[in-house]
mmCIF file of C-alpha atoms (C1' of nucleotides) in Angstrom:
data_model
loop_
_atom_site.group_PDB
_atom_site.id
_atom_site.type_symbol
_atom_site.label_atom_id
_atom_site.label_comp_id
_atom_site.label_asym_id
_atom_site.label_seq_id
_atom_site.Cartn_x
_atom_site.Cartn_y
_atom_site.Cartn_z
ATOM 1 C CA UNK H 1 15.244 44.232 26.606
ATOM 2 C CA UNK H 2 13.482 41.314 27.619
ATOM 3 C CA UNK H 3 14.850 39.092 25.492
ATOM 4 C CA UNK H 4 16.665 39.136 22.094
ATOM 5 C CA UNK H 5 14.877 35.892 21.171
ATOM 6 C CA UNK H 6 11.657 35.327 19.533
ATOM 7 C CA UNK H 7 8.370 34.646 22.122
ATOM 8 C CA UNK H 8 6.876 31.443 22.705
ATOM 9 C CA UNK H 9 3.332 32.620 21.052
ATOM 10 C CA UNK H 10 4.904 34.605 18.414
ATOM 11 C CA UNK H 11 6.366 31.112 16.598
ATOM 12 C CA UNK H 12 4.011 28.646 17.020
ATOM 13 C CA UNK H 13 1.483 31.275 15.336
ATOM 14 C CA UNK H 14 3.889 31.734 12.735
ATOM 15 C CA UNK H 15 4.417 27.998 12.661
ATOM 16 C CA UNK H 16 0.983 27.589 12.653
ATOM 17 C CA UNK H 17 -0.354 29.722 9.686
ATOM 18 C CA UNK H 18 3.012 28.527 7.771
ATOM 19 C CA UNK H 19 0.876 25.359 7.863
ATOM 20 C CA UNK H 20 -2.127 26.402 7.147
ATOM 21 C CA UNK H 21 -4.257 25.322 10.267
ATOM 22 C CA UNK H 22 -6.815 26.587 12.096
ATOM 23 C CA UNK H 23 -6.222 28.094 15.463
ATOM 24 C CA UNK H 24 -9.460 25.979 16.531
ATOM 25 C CA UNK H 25 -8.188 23.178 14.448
ATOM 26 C CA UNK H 26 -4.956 23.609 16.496
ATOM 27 C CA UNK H 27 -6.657 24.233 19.998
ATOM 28 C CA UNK H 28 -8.958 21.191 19.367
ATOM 29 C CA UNK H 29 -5.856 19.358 18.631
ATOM 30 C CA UNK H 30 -4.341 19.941 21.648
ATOM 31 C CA UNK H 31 -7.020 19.656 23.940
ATOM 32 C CA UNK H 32 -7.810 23.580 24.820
ATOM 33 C CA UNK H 33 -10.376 26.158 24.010
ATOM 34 C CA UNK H 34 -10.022 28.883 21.161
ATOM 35 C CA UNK H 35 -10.039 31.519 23.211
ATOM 36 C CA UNK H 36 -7.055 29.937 25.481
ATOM 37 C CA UNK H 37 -5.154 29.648 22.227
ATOM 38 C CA UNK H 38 -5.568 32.966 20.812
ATOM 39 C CA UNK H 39 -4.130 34.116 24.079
ATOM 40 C CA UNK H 40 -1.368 32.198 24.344
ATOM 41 C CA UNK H 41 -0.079 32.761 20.868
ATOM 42 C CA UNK H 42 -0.099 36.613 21.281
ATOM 43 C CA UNK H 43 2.040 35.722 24.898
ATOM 44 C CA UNK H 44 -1.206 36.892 26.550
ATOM 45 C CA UNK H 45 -1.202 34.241 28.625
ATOM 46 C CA UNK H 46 2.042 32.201 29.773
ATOM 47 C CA UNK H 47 2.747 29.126 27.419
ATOM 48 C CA UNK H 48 1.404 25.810 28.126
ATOM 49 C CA UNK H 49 2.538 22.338 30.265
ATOM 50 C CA UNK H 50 4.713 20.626 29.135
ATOM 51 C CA UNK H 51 2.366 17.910 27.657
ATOM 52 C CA UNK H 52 0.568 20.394 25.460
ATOM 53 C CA UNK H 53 3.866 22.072 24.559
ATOM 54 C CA UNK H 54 4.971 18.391 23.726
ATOM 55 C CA UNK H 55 1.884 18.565 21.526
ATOM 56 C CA UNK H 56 2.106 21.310 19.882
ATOM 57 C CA UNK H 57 6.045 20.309 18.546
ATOM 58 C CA UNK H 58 4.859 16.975 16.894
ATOM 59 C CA UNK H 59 1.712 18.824 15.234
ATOM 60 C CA UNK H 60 4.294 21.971 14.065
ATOM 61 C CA UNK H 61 6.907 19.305 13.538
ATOM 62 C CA UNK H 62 9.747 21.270 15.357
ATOM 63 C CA UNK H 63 12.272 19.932 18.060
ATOM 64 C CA UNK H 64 10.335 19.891 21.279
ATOM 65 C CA UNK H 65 13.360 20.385 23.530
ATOM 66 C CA UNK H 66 13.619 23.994 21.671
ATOM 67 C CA UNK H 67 9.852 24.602 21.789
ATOM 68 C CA UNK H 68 10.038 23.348 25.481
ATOM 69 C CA UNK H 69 13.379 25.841 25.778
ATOM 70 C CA UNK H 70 11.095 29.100 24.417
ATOM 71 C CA UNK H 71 8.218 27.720 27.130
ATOM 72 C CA UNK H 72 10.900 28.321 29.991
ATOM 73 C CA UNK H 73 10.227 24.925 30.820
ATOM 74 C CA UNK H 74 13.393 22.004 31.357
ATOM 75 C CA UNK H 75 12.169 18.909 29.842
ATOM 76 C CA UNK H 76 11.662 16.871 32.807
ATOM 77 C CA UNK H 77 13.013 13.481 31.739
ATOM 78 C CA UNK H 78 16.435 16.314 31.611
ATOM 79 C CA UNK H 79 15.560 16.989 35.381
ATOM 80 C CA UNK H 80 14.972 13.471 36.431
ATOM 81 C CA UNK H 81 18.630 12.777 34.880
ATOM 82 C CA UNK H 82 19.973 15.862 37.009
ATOM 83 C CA UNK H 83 18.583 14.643 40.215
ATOM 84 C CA UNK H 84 20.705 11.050 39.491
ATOM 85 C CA UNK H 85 23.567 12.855 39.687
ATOM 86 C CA UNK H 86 22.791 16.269 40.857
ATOM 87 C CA UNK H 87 26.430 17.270 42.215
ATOM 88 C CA UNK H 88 28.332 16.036 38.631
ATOM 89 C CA UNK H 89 25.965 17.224 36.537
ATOM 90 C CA UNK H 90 25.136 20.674 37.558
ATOM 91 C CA UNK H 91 29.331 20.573 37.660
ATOM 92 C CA UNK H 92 29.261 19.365 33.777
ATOM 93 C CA UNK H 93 26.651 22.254 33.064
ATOM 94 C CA UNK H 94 28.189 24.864 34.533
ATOM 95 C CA UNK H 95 31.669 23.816 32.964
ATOM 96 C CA UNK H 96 29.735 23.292 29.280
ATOM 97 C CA UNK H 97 28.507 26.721 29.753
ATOM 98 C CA UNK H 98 29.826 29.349 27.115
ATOM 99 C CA UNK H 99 30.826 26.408 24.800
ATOM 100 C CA UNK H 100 29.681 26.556 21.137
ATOM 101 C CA UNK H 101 27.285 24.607 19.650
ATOM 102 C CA UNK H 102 30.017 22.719 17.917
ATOM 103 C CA UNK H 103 31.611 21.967 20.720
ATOM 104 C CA UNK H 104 28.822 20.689 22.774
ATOM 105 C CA UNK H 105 28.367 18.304 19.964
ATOM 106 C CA UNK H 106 32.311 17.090 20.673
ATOM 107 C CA UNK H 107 31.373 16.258 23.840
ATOM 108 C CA UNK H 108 28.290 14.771 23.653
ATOM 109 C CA UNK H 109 30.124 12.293 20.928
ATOM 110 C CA UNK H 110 33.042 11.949 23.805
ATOM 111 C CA UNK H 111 30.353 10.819 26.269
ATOM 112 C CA UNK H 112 28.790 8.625 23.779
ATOM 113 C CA UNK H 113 32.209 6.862 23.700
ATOM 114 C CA UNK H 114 32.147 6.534 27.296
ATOM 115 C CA UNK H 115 28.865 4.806 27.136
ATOM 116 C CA UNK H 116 29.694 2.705 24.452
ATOM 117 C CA UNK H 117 32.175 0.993 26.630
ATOM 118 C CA UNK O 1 26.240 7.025 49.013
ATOM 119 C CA UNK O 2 24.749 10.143 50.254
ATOM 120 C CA UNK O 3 21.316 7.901 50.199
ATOM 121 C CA UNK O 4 19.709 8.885 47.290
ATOM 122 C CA UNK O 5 15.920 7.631 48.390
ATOM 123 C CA UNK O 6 16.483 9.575 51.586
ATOM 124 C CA UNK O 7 13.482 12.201 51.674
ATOM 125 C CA UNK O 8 14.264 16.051 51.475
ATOM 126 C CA UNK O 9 12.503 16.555 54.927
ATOM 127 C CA UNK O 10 14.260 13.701 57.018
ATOM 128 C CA UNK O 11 17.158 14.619 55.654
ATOM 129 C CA UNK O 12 17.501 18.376 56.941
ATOM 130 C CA UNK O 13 15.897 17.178 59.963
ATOM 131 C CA UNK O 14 18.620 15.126 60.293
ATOM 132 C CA UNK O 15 21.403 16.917 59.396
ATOM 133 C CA UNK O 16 19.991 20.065 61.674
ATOM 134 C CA UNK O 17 19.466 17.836 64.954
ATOM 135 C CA UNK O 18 23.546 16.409 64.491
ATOM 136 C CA UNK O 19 23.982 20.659 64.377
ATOM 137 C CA UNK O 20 21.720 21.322 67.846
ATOM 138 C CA UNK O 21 20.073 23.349 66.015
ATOM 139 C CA UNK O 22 16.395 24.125 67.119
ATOM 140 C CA UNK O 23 13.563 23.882 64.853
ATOM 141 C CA UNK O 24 12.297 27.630 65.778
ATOM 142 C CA UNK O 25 16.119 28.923 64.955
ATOM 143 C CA UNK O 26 16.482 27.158 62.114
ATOM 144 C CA UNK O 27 12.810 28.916 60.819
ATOM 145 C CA UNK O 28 13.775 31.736 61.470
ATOM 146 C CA UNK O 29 17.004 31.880 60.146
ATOM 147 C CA UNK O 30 15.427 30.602 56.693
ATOM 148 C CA UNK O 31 12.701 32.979 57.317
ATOM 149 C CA UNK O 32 10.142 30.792 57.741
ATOM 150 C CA UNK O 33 7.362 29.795 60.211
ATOM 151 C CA UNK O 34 8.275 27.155 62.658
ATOM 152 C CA UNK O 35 4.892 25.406 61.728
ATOM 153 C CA UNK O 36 6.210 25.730 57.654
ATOM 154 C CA UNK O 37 9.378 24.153 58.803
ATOM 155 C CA UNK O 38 7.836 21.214 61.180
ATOM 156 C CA UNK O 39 5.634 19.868 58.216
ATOM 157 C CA UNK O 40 8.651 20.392 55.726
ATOM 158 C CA UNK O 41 10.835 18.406 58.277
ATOM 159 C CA UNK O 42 8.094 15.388 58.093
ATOM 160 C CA UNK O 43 7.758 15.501 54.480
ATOM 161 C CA UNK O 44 3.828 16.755 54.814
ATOM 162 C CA UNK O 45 4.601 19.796 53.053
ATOM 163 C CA UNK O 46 6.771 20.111 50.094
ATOM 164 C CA UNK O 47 9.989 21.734 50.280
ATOM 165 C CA UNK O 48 10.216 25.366 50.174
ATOM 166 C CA UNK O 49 11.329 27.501 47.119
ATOM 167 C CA UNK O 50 14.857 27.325 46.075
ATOM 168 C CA UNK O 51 16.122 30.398 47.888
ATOM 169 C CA UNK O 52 14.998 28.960 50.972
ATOM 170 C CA UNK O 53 16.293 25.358 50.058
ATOM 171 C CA UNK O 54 19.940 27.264 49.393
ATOM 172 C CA UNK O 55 19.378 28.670 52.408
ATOM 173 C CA UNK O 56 18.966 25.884 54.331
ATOM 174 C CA UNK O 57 21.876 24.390 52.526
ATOM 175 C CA UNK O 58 24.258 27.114 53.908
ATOM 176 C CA UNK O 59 23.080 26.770 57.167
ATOM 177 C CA UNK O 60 23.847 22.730 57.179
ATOM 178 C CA UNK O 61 26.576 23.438 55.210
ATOM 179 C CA UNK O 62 26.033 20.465 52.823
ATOM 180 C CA UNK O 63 25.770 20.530 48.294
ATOM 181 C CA UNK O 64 23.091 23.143 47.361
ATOM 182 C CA UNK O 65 22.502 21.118 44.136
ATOM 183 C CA UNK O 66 22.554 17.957 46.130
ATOM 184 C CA UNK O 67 19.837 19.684 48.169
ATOM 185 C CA UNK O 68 18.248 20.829 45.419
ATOM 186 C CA UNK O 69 18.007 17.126 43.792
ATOM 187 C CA UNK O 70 16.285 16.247 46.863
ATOM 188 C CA UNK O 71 13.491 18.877 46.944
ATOM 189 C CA UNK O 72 12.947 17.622 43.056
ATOM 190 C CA UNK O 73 13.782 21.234 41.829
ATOM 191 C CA UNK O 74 16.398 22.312 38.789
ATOM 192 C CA UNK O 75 18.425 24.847 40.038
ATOM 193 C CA UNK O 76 18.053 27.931 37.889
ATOM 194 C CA UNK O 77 21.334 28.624 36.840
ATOM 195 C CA UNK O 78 21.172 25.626 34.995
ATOM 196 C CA UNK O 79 17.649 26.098 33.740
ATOM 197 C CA UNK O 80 19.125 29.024 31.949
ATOM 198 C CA UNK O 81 22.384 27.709 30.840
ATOM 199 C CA UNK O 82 19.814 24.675 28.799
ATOM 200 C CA UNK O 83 17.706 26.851 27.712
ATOM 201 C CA UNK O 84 20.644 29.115 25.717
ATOM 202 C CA UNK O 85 21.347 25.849 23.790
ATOM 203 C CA UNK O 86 18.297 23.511 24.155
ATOM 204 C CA UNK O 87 19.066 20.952 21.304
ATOM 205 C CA UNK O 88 23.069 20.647 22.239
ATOM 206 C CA UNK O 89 22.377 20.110 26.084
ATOM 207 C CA UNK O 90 19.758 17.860 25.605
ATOM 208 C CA UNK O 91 21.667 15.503 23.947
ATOM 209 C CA UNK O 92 24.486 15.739 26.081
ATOM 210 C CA UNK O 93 22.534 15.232 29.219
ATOM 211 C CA UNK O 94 20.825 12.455 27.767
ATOM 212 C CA UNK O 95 24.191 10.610 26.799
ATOM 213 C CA UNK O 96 25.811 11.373 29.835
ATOM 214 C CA UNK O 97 22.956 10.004 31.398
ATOM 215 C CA UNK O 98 24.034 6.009 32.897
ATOM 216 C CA UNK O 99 27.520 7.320 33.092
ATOM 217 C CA UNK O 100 28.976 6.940 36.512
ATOM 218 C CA UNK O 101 30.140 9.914 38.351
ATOM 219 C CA UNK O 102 33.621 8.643 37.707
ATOM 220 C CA UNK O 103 33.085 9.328 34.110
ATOM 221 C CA UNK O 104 30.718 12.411 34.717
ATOM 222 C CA UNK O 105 34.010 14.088 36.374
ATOM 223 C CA UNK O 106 36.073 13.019 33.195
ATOM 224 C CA UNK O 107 33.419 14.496 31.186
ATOM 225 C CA UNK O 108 33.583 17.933 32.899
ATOM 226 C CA UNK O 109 37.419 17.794 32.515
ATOM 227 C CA UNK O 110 37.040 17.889 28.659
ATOM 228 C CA UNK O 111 34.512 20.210 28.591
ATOM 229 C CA UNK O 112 36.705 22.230 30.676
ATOM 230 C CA UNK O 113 39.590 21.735 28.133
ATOM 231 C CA UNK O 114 37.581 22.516 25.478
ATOM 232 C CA UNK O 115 36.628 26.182 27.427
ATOM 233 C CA UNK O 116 40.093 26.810 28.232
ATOM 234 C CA UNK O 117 41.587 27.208 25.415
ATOM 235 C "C1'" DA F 1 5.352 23.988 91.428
ATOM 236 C "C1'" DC F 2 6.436 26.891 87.741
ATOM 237 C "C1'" DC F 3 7.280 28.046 83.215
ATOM 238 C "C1'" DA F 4 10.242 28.321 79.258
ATOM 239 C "C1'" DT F 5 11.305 25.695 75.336
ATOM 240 C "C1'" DC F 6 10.453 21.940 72.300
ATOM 241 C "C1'" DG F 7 7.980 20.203 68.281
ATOM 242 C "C1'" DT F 8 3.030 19.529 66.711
ATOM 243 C "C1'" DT F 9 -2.026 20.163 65.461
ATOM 244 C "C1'" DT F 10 -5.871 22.484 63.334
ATOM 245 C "C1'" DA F 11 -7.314 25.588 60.338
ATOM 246 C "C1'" DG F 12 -6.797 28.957 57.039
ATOM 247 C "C1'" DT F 13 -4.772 32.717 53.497
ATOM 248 C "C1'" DG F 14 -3.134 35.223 49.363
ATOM 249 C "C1'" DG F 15 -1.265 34.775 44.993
ATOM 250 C "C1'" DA F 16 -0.094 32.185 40.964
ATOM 251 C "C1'" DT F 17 -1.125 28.647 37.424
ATOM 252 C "C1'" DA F 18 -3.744 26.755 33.890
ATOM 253 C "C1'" DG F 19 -7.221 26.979 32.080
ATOM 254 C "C1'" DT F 20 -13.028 27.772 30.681
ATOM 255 C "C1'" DT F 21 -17.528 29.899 28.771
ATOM 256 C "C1'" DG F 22 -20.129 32.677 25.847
ATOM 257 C "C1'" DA F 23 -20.654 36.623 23.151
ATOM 258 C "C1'" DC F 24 -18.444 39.414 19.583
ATOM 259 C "C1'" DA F 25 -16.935 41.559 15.006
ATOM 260 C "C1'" DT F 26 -14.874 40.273 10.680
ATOM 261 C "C1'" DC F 27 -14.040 37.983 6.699
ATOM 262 C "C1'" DT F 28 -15.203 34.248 2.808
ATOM 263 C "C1'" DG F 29 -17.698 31.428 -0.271
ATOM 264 C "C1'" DT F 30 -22.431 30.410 -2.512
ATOM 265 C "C1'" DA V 1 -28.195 37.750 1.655
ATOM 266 C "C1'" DC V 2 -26.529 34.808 4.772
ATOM 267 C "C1'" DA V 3 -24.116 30.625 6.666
ATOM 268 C "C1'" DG V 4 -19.834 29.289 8.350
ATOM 269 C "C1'" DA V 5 -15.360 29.802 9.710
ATOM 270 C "C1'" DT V 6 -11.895 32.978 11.565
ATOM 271 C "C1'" DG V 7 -9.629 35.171 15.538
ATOM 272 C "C1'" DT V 8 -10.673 38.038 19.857
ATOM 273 C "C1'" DC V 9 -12.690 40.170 24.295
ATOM 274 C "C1'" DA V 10 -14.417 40.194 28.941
ATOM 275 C "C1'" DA V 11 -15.302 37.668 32.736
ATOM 276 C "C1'" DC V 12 -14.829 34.126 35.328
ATOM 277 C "C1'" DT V 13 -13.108 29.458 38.025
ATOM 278 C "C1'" DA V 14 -10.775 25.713 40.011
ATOM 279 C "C1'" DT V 15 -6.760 23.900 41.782
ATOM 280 C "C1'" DC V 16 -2.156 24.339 43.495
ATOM 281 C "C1'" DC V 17 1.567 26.412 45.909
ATOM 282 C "C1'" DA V 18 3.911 28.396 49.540
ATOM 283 C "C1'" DC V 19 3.121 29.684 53.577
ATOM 284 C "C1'" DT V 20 0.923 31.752 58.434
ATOM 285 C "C1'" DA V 21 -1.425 32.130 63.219
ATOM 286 C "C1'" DA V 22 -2.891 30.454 67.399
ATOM 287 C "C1'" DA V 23 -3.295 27.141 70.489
ATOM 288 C "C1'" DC V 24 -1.728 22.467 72.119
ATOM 289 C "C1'" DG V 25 0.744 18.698 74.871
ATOM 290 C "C1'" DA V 26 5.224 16.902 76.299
ATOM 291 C "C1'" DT V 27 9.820 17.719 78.356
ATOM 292 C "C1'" DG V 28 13.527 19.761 81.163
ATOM 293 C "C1'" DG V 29 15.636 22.951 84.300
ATOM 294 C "C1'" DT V 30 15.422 25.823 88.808
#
DNA sequence: ACCATCGTTTAGTGGATAGTTGACATCTGT
DNA sequence: ACAGATGTCAACTATCCACTAAACGATGGT
């Protein structure tokens, strides 16, 4: 199994048709050809950069960290904060790892607190 | 501070002269061409991929993640562990971004609280 | 003097990434 | 009937990326 979760092209074409565009309305939007889309959305071709993937969130109006997530792609203001503190933060990550959802929320709320200082 | 402006190619180049450690051995321990390693080592080529960065870190025996901050690359182990919760870590890594490493530390002590159960 | 070792220069390669163009069949409304 | 919009196919292309080969001049030891 490749993966269990659903394929980049395979949402935003659902996404898409949910909303009733056009895939050239769609391409055009973004700033690519037809033919580029078509392919992408049927994960013929590898998903987009991150601009156009940024793009294609706001016009589908879904969280573009997820959309960016499906894309295989870190959001790279997320790897500009990594590089900051590259040794503490991979640390963090690594510890967060295998936490709930819940919980990740818990401790993004503790670090707000820290911030808030 | 382990100088965070200091460039990925002076640095190793740095760190392997302190280690007598000739360019040519150093390539071809990495597996690399001395050429490839000269131009990385003067910061006219970019740094190599990230098996050869870790690599490289073992052989200097410094932080692979701090080395990987410095050749501008995410290590993948983390790239995976965002992508399983895209949303959560986001937002975590965007609050815990400004926080010292002080702080980062305490952060990754309640996160590992949290895992422990 | 010899030459091995050092890092460097010049020039190039093979594969991946991120797309494009133009023609094509298939529906849909008038 | 046919005009227009829909998605799709085959066939490129241009630019990076990650790296190599061969020859080069400077340096140090015997």
């Amino acid at each position: 199994m490749t993966s269990g979760r659903e394929k980049f092209g395979a949402f935003i074409r659902r996404e898409r048709e949910a909303r009733e565009i056009g895939l050239r309305e769609m391409a055009k939007k973004i700033g690519v050809s037809p033919t580029y889309m078509s392919k992408v959305e049927r994960d013929e071709f590898a998903p987009p950069t991150e601009d156009k993937v940024r793009s294609i969130a706001q016009i589908l109006e879904c969280d573009p960290d997820e959309l960016l997530a499906m894309a295989g792609r870190v959001p790279s203001d997320l790897a500009d904060i990594i590089k900051r503190h590259p040794v503490e933060m991979s640390a963090l990550l690594r510890t967060a790892n295998g936490l709930s959802a819940e919980e990740l929320v818990r401790l993004s709320r503790e670090a707000g607190k820290a911030k808030g200082k």
